[in-house]
Coordinates of C-alpha atoms and ligand atoms in Angstrom, one line a residue:
Chain M
M230 CA 96.1 183.6 169.7
T231 CA 99.6 183.9 168.4
S232 CA 100.6 183.2 164.9
P233 CA 103.8 181.4 164.0
S234 CA 106.3 183.7 162.3
P235 CA 109.6 183.1 160.7
S236 CA 112.4 183.5 163.2
A237 CA 115.0 186.2 162.7
S238 CA 118.3 184.8 161.4
S239 CA 120.6 187.4 162.9
A240 CA 121.5 188.0 166.6
P241 CA 119.0 190.4 168.2
L242 CA 120.2 194.0 168.4
P243 CA 119.3 196.4 171.2
V244 CA 115.9 197.7 170.4
P245 CA 114.8 201.2 171.3
E246 CA 111.8 201.4 173.6
T247 CA 109.5 202.7 170.8
A248 CA 110.1 199.5 168.7
S249 CA 108.1 197.4 171.2
S250 CA 105.0 199.1 169.8
F251 CA 105.8 197.4 166.4
R252 CA 105.4 194.0 167.8
V253 CA 102.0 193.7 166.0
A254 CA 101.5 190.2 164.6
A255 CA 101.8 191.2 160.9
V256 CA 105.4 192.3 161.3
S257 CA 106.4 190.6 164.5
G258 CA 108.7 188.2 162.6
M259 CA 110.9 191.1 161.3
R260 CA 114.4 191.4 162.6
A261 CA 114.7 193.5 165.7
D262 CA 116.9 196.2 164.0
H263 CA 114.4 196.4 161.1
L264 CA 111.6 196.9 163.6
A265 CA 113.7 199.6 165.1
A266 CA 114.0 201.2 161.7
L267 CA 110.2 201.2 161.3
A268 CA 109.9 202.7 164.8
G269 CA 112.3 205.4 163.8
C270 CA 109.9 206.5 161.0
A271 CA 106.8 206.3 163.1
R272 CA 104.5 208.0 165.5
E273 CA 101.6 206.6 167.6
L274 CA 98.1 207.7 166.6
S275 CA 94.7 207.0 168.0
F276 CA 91.3 207.3 166.3
E277 CA 87.8 207.6 167.7
P278 CA 85.1 205.3 166.5
G279 CA 83.9 206.6 163.1
Q280 CA 87.1 208.7 162.5
V281 CA 88.6 208.6 159.1
L282 CA 92.2 207.4 158.7
F283 CA 92.4 208.3 155.0
R284 CA 90.3 208.8 152.0
E285 CA 90.3 207.4 148.5
G286 CA 92.3 209.6 146.1
G287 CA 94.5 211.1 148.8
V288 CA 98.3 210.8 148.9
A289 CA 99.4 207.4 150.3
D290 CA 102.0 208.6 152.8
T291 CA 101.5 206.2 155.7
L292 CA 101.7 202.5 156.6
Y293 CA 99.4 201.9 159.6
L294 CA 100.2 199.0 162.0
I295 CA 97.0 198.4 163.9
R296 CA 97.7 197.8 167.5
S297 CA 94.1 197.7 168.8
G298 CA 90.6 198.1 167.4
T299 CA 89.1 197.5 163.9
V300 CA 89.4 199.5 160.7
A301 CA 87.0 199.3 157.8
L302 CA 88.2 199.7 154.2
E303 CA 85.3 201.4 152.4
M304 CA 84.4 202.8 149.0
F305 CA 81.7 205.3 148.3
V306 CA 79.3 204.1 145.7
P307 CA 76.9 206.7 144.3
A308 CA 73.3 206.0 145.2
R309 CA 74.3 203.3 147.7
G310 CA 76.6 205.2 150.1
S311 CA 79.8 204.0 151.7
I312 CA 80.2 200.2 151.4
S313 CA 82.6 198.4 153.7
I314 CA 84.7 196.1 151.6
D315 CA 87.0 194.5 154.2
T316 CA 87.8 195.0 157.9
V317 CA 91.2 194.8 159.4
G318 CA 91.8 194.1 163.1
A319 CA 94.5 194.3 165.7
G320 CA 97.8 192.9 164.7
D321 CA 97.2 193.6 161.0
L322 CA 98.2 196.5 158.8
V323 CA 96.5 199.0 156.5
G324 CA 97.9 200.7 153.5
W325 CA 100.4 199.7 150.9
S326 CA 99.7 202.2 148.1
W327 CA 102.7 204.1 149.5
L328 CA 104.9 201.4 148.0
F329 CA 104.2 202.2 144.3
P330 CA 103.9 205.4 142.3
P331 CA 101.7 207.3 142.0
Y332 CA 101.2 206.7 145.8
R333 CA 97.5 207.2 145.5
L334 CA 95.0 205.8 148.1
Q335 CA 92.5 203.3 146.6
F336 CA 89.9 203.2 149.4
D337 CA 88.6 205.1 152.4
A338 CA 89.7 203.7 155.8
R339 CA 87.6 204.4 158.9
A340 CA 87.9 203.4 162.5
L341 CA 84.9 201.1 163.4
T342 CA 86.0 201.1 167.1
A343 CA 88.5 203.0 169.0
V344 CA 91.8 202.3 167.2
T345 CA 95.4 202.7 168.1
A346 CA 98.0 202.4 165.4
G347 CA 101.7 202.9 164.7
A348 CA 101.8 205.2 161.7
V349 CA 104.9 204.8 159.7
D350 CA 105.9 207.7 157.5
A351 CA 106.1 206.3 153.9
A352 CA 108.8 208.7 152.6
C353 CA 111.0 208.0 155.5
L354 CA 110.4 204.2 155.1
R355 CA 111.1 204.3 151.3
T356 CA 114.4 206.1 152.0
R357 CA 115.5 203.5 154.6
M358 CA 114.5 200.7 152.3
A359 CA 116.5 202.2 149.5
Q360 CA 119.5 202.4 151.8
D361 CA 119.1 198.9 153.3
P362 CA 118.1 196.1 150.9
E363 CA 117.8 193.7 153.8
L364 CA 115.3 195.9 155.5
A365 CA 113.4 196.2 152.2
A366 CA 113.4 192.4 151.7
D367 CA 112.3 191.7 155.3
L368 CA 109.4 194.3 155.2
L369 CA 108.3 193.2 151.7
F370 CA 108.3 189.6 152.8
H371 CA 106.0 190.4 155.6
L372 CA 103.8 192.7 153.5
A373 CA 103.5 189.9 150.9
Q374 CA 102.4 187.5 153.6
V375 CA 99.6 189.9 154.6
L376 CA 98.7 190.5 150.9
A377 CA 98.6 186.8 150.1
G378 CA 96.3 186.2 153.1
R379 CA 94.0 189.0 151.9
L380 CA 94.0 187.7 148.4
S381 CA 93.0 184.2 149.4
A382 CA 90.3 185.6 151.7
T383 CA 88.9 187.7 148.9
R384 CA 88.9 184.6 146.6
M385 CA 87.0 182.7 149.2
R386 CA 84.4 185.4 149.3
L387 CA 84.2 185.3 145.5
L388 CA 83.1 181.6 145.9
D389 CA 80.0 182.9 147.6
V390 CA 79.8 179.7 149.7
Y391 CA 76.7 180.9 151.6
R392 CA 74.5 181.5 148.6
N393 CA 71.2 179.8 148.4
P394 CA 71.6 177.0 145.9
A395 CA 68.1 177.8 144.7
E396 CA 69.4 181.1 143.3
R397 CA 70.5 181.0 139.7
Chain W
M185 CA 60.3 156.6 173.4
S186 CA 62.5 157.7 170.6
T187 CA 64.3 155.0 168.7
G188 CA 67.0 157.0 167.1
T189 CA 70.7 156.3 167.6
R190 CA 71.8 158.3 170.6
P191 CA 75.3 159.7 170.9
S192 CA 75.9 157.4 173.8
A193 CA 75.4 154.5 171.5
E194 CA 78.8 155.4 169.9
A195 CA 78.4 153.3 166.8
A196 CA 81.8 151.8 166.2
L197 CA 83.5 153.0 163.1
P198 CA 83.9 150.1 160.7
A199 CA 87.4 149.6 159.2
T200 CA 86.0 149.0 155.7
A201 CA 83.0 150.4 153.9
P202 CA 79.9 148.6 155.3
L203 CA 77.8 149.2 152.2
S204 CA 77.5 145.7 150.8
S205 CA 76.0 144.2 153.8
S206 CA 73.1 145.8 155.7
P207 CA 73.6 145.7 159.4
A208 CA 71.5 143.0 160.9
A209 CA 68.8 144.7 163.0
P210 CA 65.6 143.6 164.5
A211 CA 62.7 144.4 162.1
A212 CA 60.4 146.2 164.5
P213 CA 62.7 149.0 165.6
V214 CA 63.7 149.7 162.0
V215 CA 60.0 150.0 161.0
A216 CA 59.5 152.4 163.9
E217 CA 62.6 154.4 162.9
M218 CA 61.4 154.5 159.4
T219 CA 57.9 155.6 160.2
P220 CA 57.3 159.4 160.6
R221 CA 55.2 160.5 163.5
P222 CA 52.9 163.5 163.1
F223 CA 54.1 166.7 164.7
R224 CA 52.0 169.9 164.7
V225 CA 53.6 173.3 164.0
V226 CA 52.9 175.6 167.0
D227 CA 55.1 178.5 166.1
R228 CA 56.9 179.8 162.9
V229 CA 59.4 182.7 162.9
R230 CA 61.1 184.1 159.9
E231 CA 64.8 184.4 160.6
T232 CA 66.1 185.7 157.2
P233 CA 64.4 186.1 153.8
D234 CA 64.7 182.4 153.0
T235 CA 64.9 180.8 156.5
W236 CA 62.3 180.0 159.1
T237 CA 62.3 178.5 162.6
L238 CA 59.5 176.0 163.3
R239 CA 58.5 174.7 166.7
L240 CA 56.8 171.3 166.7
V241 CA 54.8 169.3 169.2
P242 CA 53.7 165.7 168.8
D243 CA 50.2 165.3 167.4
D244 CA 49.9 161.6 168.3
G245 CA 49.8 161.9 172.1
G246 CA 53.3 160.5 172.4
P247 CA 56.4 162.1 173.9
T248 CA 58.4 164.7 172.0
I249 CA 61.7 163.8 170.4
D250 CA 64.5 164.0 172.9
A251 CA 67.5 165.0 170.8
V252 CA 70.8 166.3 171.9
P253 CA 72.7 169.2 170.3
G254 CA 74.1 168.2 166.9
Q255 CA 71.6 165.4 166.2
F256 CA 69.1 165.6 163.4
T257 CA 65.6 164.4 162.6
M258 CA 64.1 163.4 159.2
V259 CA 61.3 165.9 158.5
Y260 CA 58.6 164.9 156.1
A261 CA 56.5 167.3 154.2
F262 CA 53.6 165.0 153.3
G263 CA 53.3 164.4 149.6
V264 CA 56.6 166.2 148.8
G265 CA 59.4 164.4 150.5
E266 CA 61.6 164.0 153.6
V267 CA 64.9 165.7 154.4
P268 CA 67.4 165.6 157.4
V269 CA 67.3 168.7 159.6
S270 CA 69.3 169.4 162.7
V271 CA 67.7 170.4 165.9
S272 CA 68.2 174.1 166.7
A273 CA 66.9 173.8 170.2
V274 CA 66.6 170.9 172.5
P275 CA 64.1 169.9 175.2
S276 CA 66.6 171.0 177.9
D277 CA 66.2 174.6 176.5
G278 CA 62.6 174.3 177.7
V279 CA 61.1 174.6 174.3
P280 CA 59.4 172.2 171.9
L281 CA 61.3 170.4 169.1
T282 CA 62.8 173.2 167.1
H283 CA 64.1 173.2 163.5
T284 CA 65.5 176.2 161.5
V285 CA 65.1 175.5 157.9
R286 CA 66.3 177.3 154.8
A287 CA 64.2 176.9 151.7
V288 CA 66.5 175.6 149.0
G289 CA 64.4 173.1 147.1
A290 CA 61.0 171.3 146.9
V291 CA 61.0 169.7 150.4
T292 CA 62.6 172.6 152.4
E293 CA 60.2 175.0 150.6
A294 CA 57.2 172.9 151.7
I295 CA 58.6 172.7 155.3
C296 CA 59.2 176.5 155.4
A297 CA 55.7 177.1 154.2
A298 CA 54.1 175.1 157.0
K299 CA 52.0 177.4 159.2
P300 CA 50.9 177.0 162.8
G301 CA 48.4 174.2 162.9
D302 CA 49.9 172.3 159.9
V303 CA 51.2 168.8 160.5
L304 CA 54.6 167.5 159.4
G305 CA 56.1 164.0 159.8
V306 CA 59.1 163.6 162.0
R307 CA 61.3 160.7 162.9
G308 CA 64.5 160.5 164.9
P309 CA 66.6 161.7 166.5
F310 CA 69.5 160.4 164.6
G311 CA 73.3 160.6 164.5
R312 CA 76.0 161.6 166.9
G313 CA 75.8 165.1 168.4
W314 CA 78.5 167.5 169.5
P315 CA 80.9 166.0 172.2
L316 CA 80.1 168.7 174.7
D317 CA 81.9 166.7 177.4
Q318 CA 85.2 167.8 175.8
A319 CA 84.3 171.4 176.7
V320 CA 84.9 170.8 180.3
G321 CA 88.0 172.7 181.4
R322 CA 88.7 173.9 177.9
D323 CA 88.3 177.0 175.8
V324 CA 85.4 176.6 173.4
L325 CA 85.3 177.9 169.9
V326 CA 82.0 177.8 168.1
I327 CA 82.4 178.7 164.4
A328 CA 79.4 178.9 162.1
G329 CA 79.0 179.8 158.5
G330 CA 75.5 180.9 157.4
L331 CA 72.8 178.5 158.5
G332 CA 75.5 176.3 160.0
L333 CA 74.7 178.3 163.1
A334 CA 71.4 176.3 163.5
P335 CA 72.9 173.0 164.7
L336 CA 75.3 174.9 166.9
W337 CA 72.5 177.1 168.4
P338 CA 71.8 174.8 171.4
V339 CA 75.6 174.7 172.0
V340 CA 75.7 178.5 172.1
H341 CA 72.8 178.6 174.6
A342 CA 74.5 175.9 176.8
L343 CA 77.7 178.0 176.7
A344 CA 75.8 181.2 177.6
R345 CA 74.3 179.4 180.6
R346 CA 77.8 178.1 181.3
D347 CA 76.4 174.5 181.4
S348 CA 79.6 173.1 180.0
A349 CA 82.0 174.2 182.8
G350 CA 84.4 175.3 180.1
R351 CA 86.8 178.2 180.3
A352 CA 86.5 181.0 177.7
A353 CA 83.9 180.6 175.1
A354 CA 83.8 182.4 171.7
V355 CA 81.2 182.3 169.0
L356 CA 82.4 183.2 165.5
V357 CA 79.8 183.7 162.8
G358 CA 80.2 184.3 159.1
G359 CA 77.3 185.1 156.8
R360 CA 76.7 186.2 153.3
T361 CA 75.1 189.6 154.0
P362 CA 73.8 191.2 157.2
A363 CA 70.3 190.2 156.2
D364 CA 71.3 186.6 155.8
L365 CA 72.5 186.3 159.4
P366 CA 70.2 184.0 161.4
Y367 CA 69.3 184.7 165.1
R368 CA 70.9 188.2 164.7
D369 CA 69.0 189.8 167.6
E370 CA 69.5 186.9 170.0
L371 CA 73.3 186.9 169.1
A372 CA 73.5 190.6 170.0
R373 CA 71.6 189.9 173.3
L374 CA 73.9 187.0 174.2
A375 CA 77.0 189.2 173.4
A376 CA 75.7 192.0 175.7
Q377 CA 74.3 190.0 178.5
T378 CA 76.5 186.9 178.9
G379 CA 80.2 186.1 179.1
L380 CA 80.2 184.9 175.6
Q381 CA 82.6 186.6 173.1
V382 CA 80.5 187.0 170.0
L383 CA 82.2 188.0 166.7
V384 CA 80.3 188.3 163.5
T385 CA 81.4 189.0 159.9
V386 CA 79.8 189.1 156.5
D387 CA 81.1 188.5 153.0
R388 CA 79.3 191.5 151.6
A389 CA 78.2 194.5 153.6
D390 CA 75.4 196.9 152.9
P391 CA 75.5 200.6 153.6
G392 CA 74.2 200.3 157.1
W393 CA 76.6 197.6 158.3
D394 CA 79.1 198.8 160.9
G395 CA 80.5 195.4 161.7
R396 CA 83.3 193.1 160.4
V397 CA 83.6 192.3 156.7
G398 CA 85.6 189.3 155.5
V399 CA 85.9 185.5 155.9
V400 CA 85.1 183.9 159.3
T401 CA 88.7 182.8 159.8
A402 CA 89.7 186.5 159.8
L403 CA 88.0 186.7 163.2
L404 CA 90.3 184.1 164.8
P405 CA 93.1 186.5 165.8
D406 CA 90.4 188.4 167.9
A407 CA 89.0 185.3 169.5
R408 CA 90.1 184.5 173.1
F409 CA 91.4 181.0 173.1
D410 CA 94.5 179.0 173.9
P411 CA 94.9 176.7 171.0
A412 CA 96.4 173.8 172.9
R413 CA 93.5 173.8 175.4
T414 CA 90.7 174.4 172.9
V415 CA 87.8 172.4 171.6
A416 CA 86.2 173.7 168.4
F417 CA 82.7 173.0 167.0
L418 CA 82.2 174.0 163.3
C419 CA 79.3 173.9 161.0
G420 CA 78.8 175.6 157.6
P421 CA 79.4 175.0 153.9
E422 CA 82.0 172.3 153.5
V423 CA 84.5 174.7 151.9
M424 CA 84.2 177.0 154.9
M425 CA 84.7 174.1 157.4
R426 CA 87.7 172.8 155.5
V427 CA 89.5 176.1 155.5
T428 CA 88.5 176.9 159.1
A429 CA 89.6 173.5 160.4
A430 CA 93.0 173.9 158.6
A431 CA 93.4 177.4 160.1
L432 CA 92.6 176.0 163.6
T433 CA 95.1 173.1 163.4
D434 CA 97.7 175.5 161.9
A435 CA 97.2 177.6 165.0
G436 CA 97.8 174.6 167.2
V437 CA 94.4 173.2 168.0
P438 CA 94.7 169.4 168.0
A439 CA 92.8 167.9 165.0
H440 CA 90.9 165.5 167.1
R441 CA 89.4 168.4 169.1
V442 CA 88.1 170.2 166.0
H443 CA 84.5 168.8 165.4
L444 CA 82.6 169.4 162.1
S445 CA 79.0 168.6 161.3
M446 CA 78.9 167.1 157.9
E447 CA 75.9 167.7 155.7
R448 CA 76.0 165.0 153.0
N449 CA 72.7 163.9 151.6
M450 CA 70.9 161.4 153.8
H451 CA 68.0 159.2 153.1
C452 CA 67.2 156.6 155.7
G453 CA 68.9 158.1 158.8
I454 CA 69.7 154.7 160.3
G455 CA 72.8 153.5 158.4
H456 CA 70.7 151.3 156.0
C457 CA 70.7 152.8 152.6
G458 CA 74.3 154.1 152.2
R459 CA 73.3 157.4 150.7
C460 CA 75.5 159.4 153.1
Q461 CA 78.6 157.3 152.9
L462 CA 81.9 159.3 153.2
G463 CA 84.9 156.9 152.9
P464 CA 84.4 154.3 155.6
M465 CA 81.7 156.3 157.4
L466 CA 78.0 156.5 157.1
L467 CA 77.4 160.0 158.3
C468 CA 73.8 159.5 159.5
L469 CA 75.3 156.9 162.0
H470 CA 78.9 157.9 162.6
G471 CA 78.2 161.5 162.1
P472 CA 76.9 164.1 161.3
V473 CA 79.5 165.3 163.9
C474 CA 83.0 164.0 163.2
D475 CA 86.4 165.1 164.3
Y476 CA 88.8 166.7 161.8
G477 CA 91.5 164.2 162.6
R478 CA 89.3 161.5 161.1
L479 CA 87.8 163.7 158.4
S480 CA 90.8 165.6 157.0
P481 CA 92.0 162.8 154.7
L482 CA 88.5 162.4 153.3
L483 CA 87.6 166.0 152.7
T484 CA 90.0 166.5 149.9
I485 CA 89.1 163.4 148.0
R486 CA 86.8 164.7 145.2
E487 CA 85.0 161.5 144.4
L488 CA 83.7 161.0 148.0
Ligands
FAD568 C1 72.7 166.1 159.0 C2 72.1 167.2 158.3 C3 71.5 168.3 158.9 C4 70.9 169.3 158.2 N1 70.4 170.3 159.0 C5 69.7 171.3 158.3 C6 69.1 172.4 159.0 O1 69.2 172.4 160.3 N2 68.5 173.3 158.3 C7 68.4 173.3 156.9 O2 67.8 174.2 156.4 N3 69.0 172.3 156.2 C8 69.6 171.3 156.9 N4 70.2 170.3 156.1 C9 70.2 170.4 154.7 C10 68.8 169.9 154.2 O3 68.7 168.5 154.5 C11 68.8 170.1 152.6 O4 68.7 171.5 152.4 C12 67.6 169.4 152.0 O5 67.8 168.0 152.0 C13 67.3 169.9 150.6 O6 66.2 169.2 150.1 P1 65.2 170.0 149.1 O7 64.3 168.9 148.5 O8 64.5 171.1 149.7 O9 66.1 170.5 148.0 P2 66.8 169.7 146.8 O10 66.0 170.0 145.6 O11 67.1 168.3 147.3 O12 68.2 170.5 146.8 C14 68.2 171.9 146.4 C15 69.6 172.3 146.3 O13 70.2 172.3 147.6 C16 71.4 171.5 147.5 N5 71.5 170.7 148.7 C17 70.7 169.8 149.1 N6 71.2 169.3 150.3 C18 72.3 170.0 150.6 C19 73.2 169.9 151.7 N7 73.1 169.1 152.7 N8 74.2 170.8 151.6 C20 74.4 171.7 150.6 N9 73.5 171.8 149.6 C21 72.5 170.9 149.6 C22 71.2 170.6 146.3 O14 72.4 170.3 145.7 C23 70.4 171.5 145.3 O15 71.2 172.4 144.6 C24 70.8 169.3 156.8 C25 71.4 168.2 156.1 C26 72.0 167.2 156.8 C27 72.6 166.0 156.1

């Protein structure tokens, strides 16, 4: 399935080979030169099933663009263990704590399956965004779209639509 | 012979609400349609903490009820009351009349408490089922929320057997918690042993859960389907169906090929009493399966 995305307003610029890896759905509507900027800050990573991408409390230094596989966002709850709060699949992204000080990770992220991801270095990205407001606006627009989707999905879950009406 | 309205009867949709005048119908069939037949429980399986599957055979020497996927019967717990319940397996699956029931109130509690040997009253089948003919040559999406999987379960089995001659088939299931997922083992078996793509997610995980967490629509990007050539069958809580149907049409699935099973309260089952009216439709007759093209204007009107 492909999702519709806002089309780029400017003429496409030549895109370096590496930028093709950023054509994940969440950012695919970004301008080609902006995708190239992301690619310039990134490296390709892969994770085995069960491998941890990051842990709560750590420094938020990476934006992960998930190319394949599924990542679980988890939190360790004493006496219960690790609870998966949300899962994120291919085409989606993980991690935005790098956007705001104190750049501290809020959750654990663990690969549920084999995962490949574009890992964008946050310090590099913040520098580029400071230099190029259009890049910043384009990226923030796409991040906001993902966040809005996550927020409505979370609100839907708060409705608890599957509960047994007999429960009080 | 069953006397229920079969999907092939295709009751015409009235242009205006038909409530004021009862449809003129011969007296004898109505009496037969209104009279429960005794069915004996031959098997009872607990699916989840509050849900049981019952298999029922006629106890009056007559034939079983020959329903098609998506139809329902009225099941009567003697002395307690009668409620509509979808068939969760059909005779073509080679099993007796099968219902999966969640105990939510007096009647469903009594039905779920019925043990092998006990007798329940059953009449039907009623309503229009899933338009499985639309699956031919198309990608099929089955999307269920919670026990909404029950009315879709015969469809899932037909897809697993590739009865429908469709293209790709994906089954997307959303549940409250892992323990609340009906048919969990059988879903895992179908995923492993058939060509079905099975994706499952829960609203709330427990520590052992290694699957997806989130709303059922979050599974859509992983489902294999070509929106323009897709037919979708949805069942679950109304909010879940509303949001899912909107997501499907946003993705490009034509609204008239998104089919929902609507579970409004029903009483007579034969379009007589008007309890299940939704706009111009009587859901027991024109539904419970309706397409989103027809339903979408009605789903957001709060008074309906
Ligand atoms: C066409 C159709 C098919 C159905 N198929 C199944 C099925 O396969 N398995 C199954 O377990 N149930 C099914 N139902 C729902 C079932 O009919 C109701 O759960 C039942 O009528 C409740 O009766 P009760 O006396 O046990 O509870 P009540 O005391 O009448 O209701 C208990 C609580 O459940 C709520 N409730 C009742 N009916 C519904 C409903 N339809 N949707 C949402 N909430 C409801 C009530 O508002 C109340 O809060 C179906 C309903 C319809 C209309």
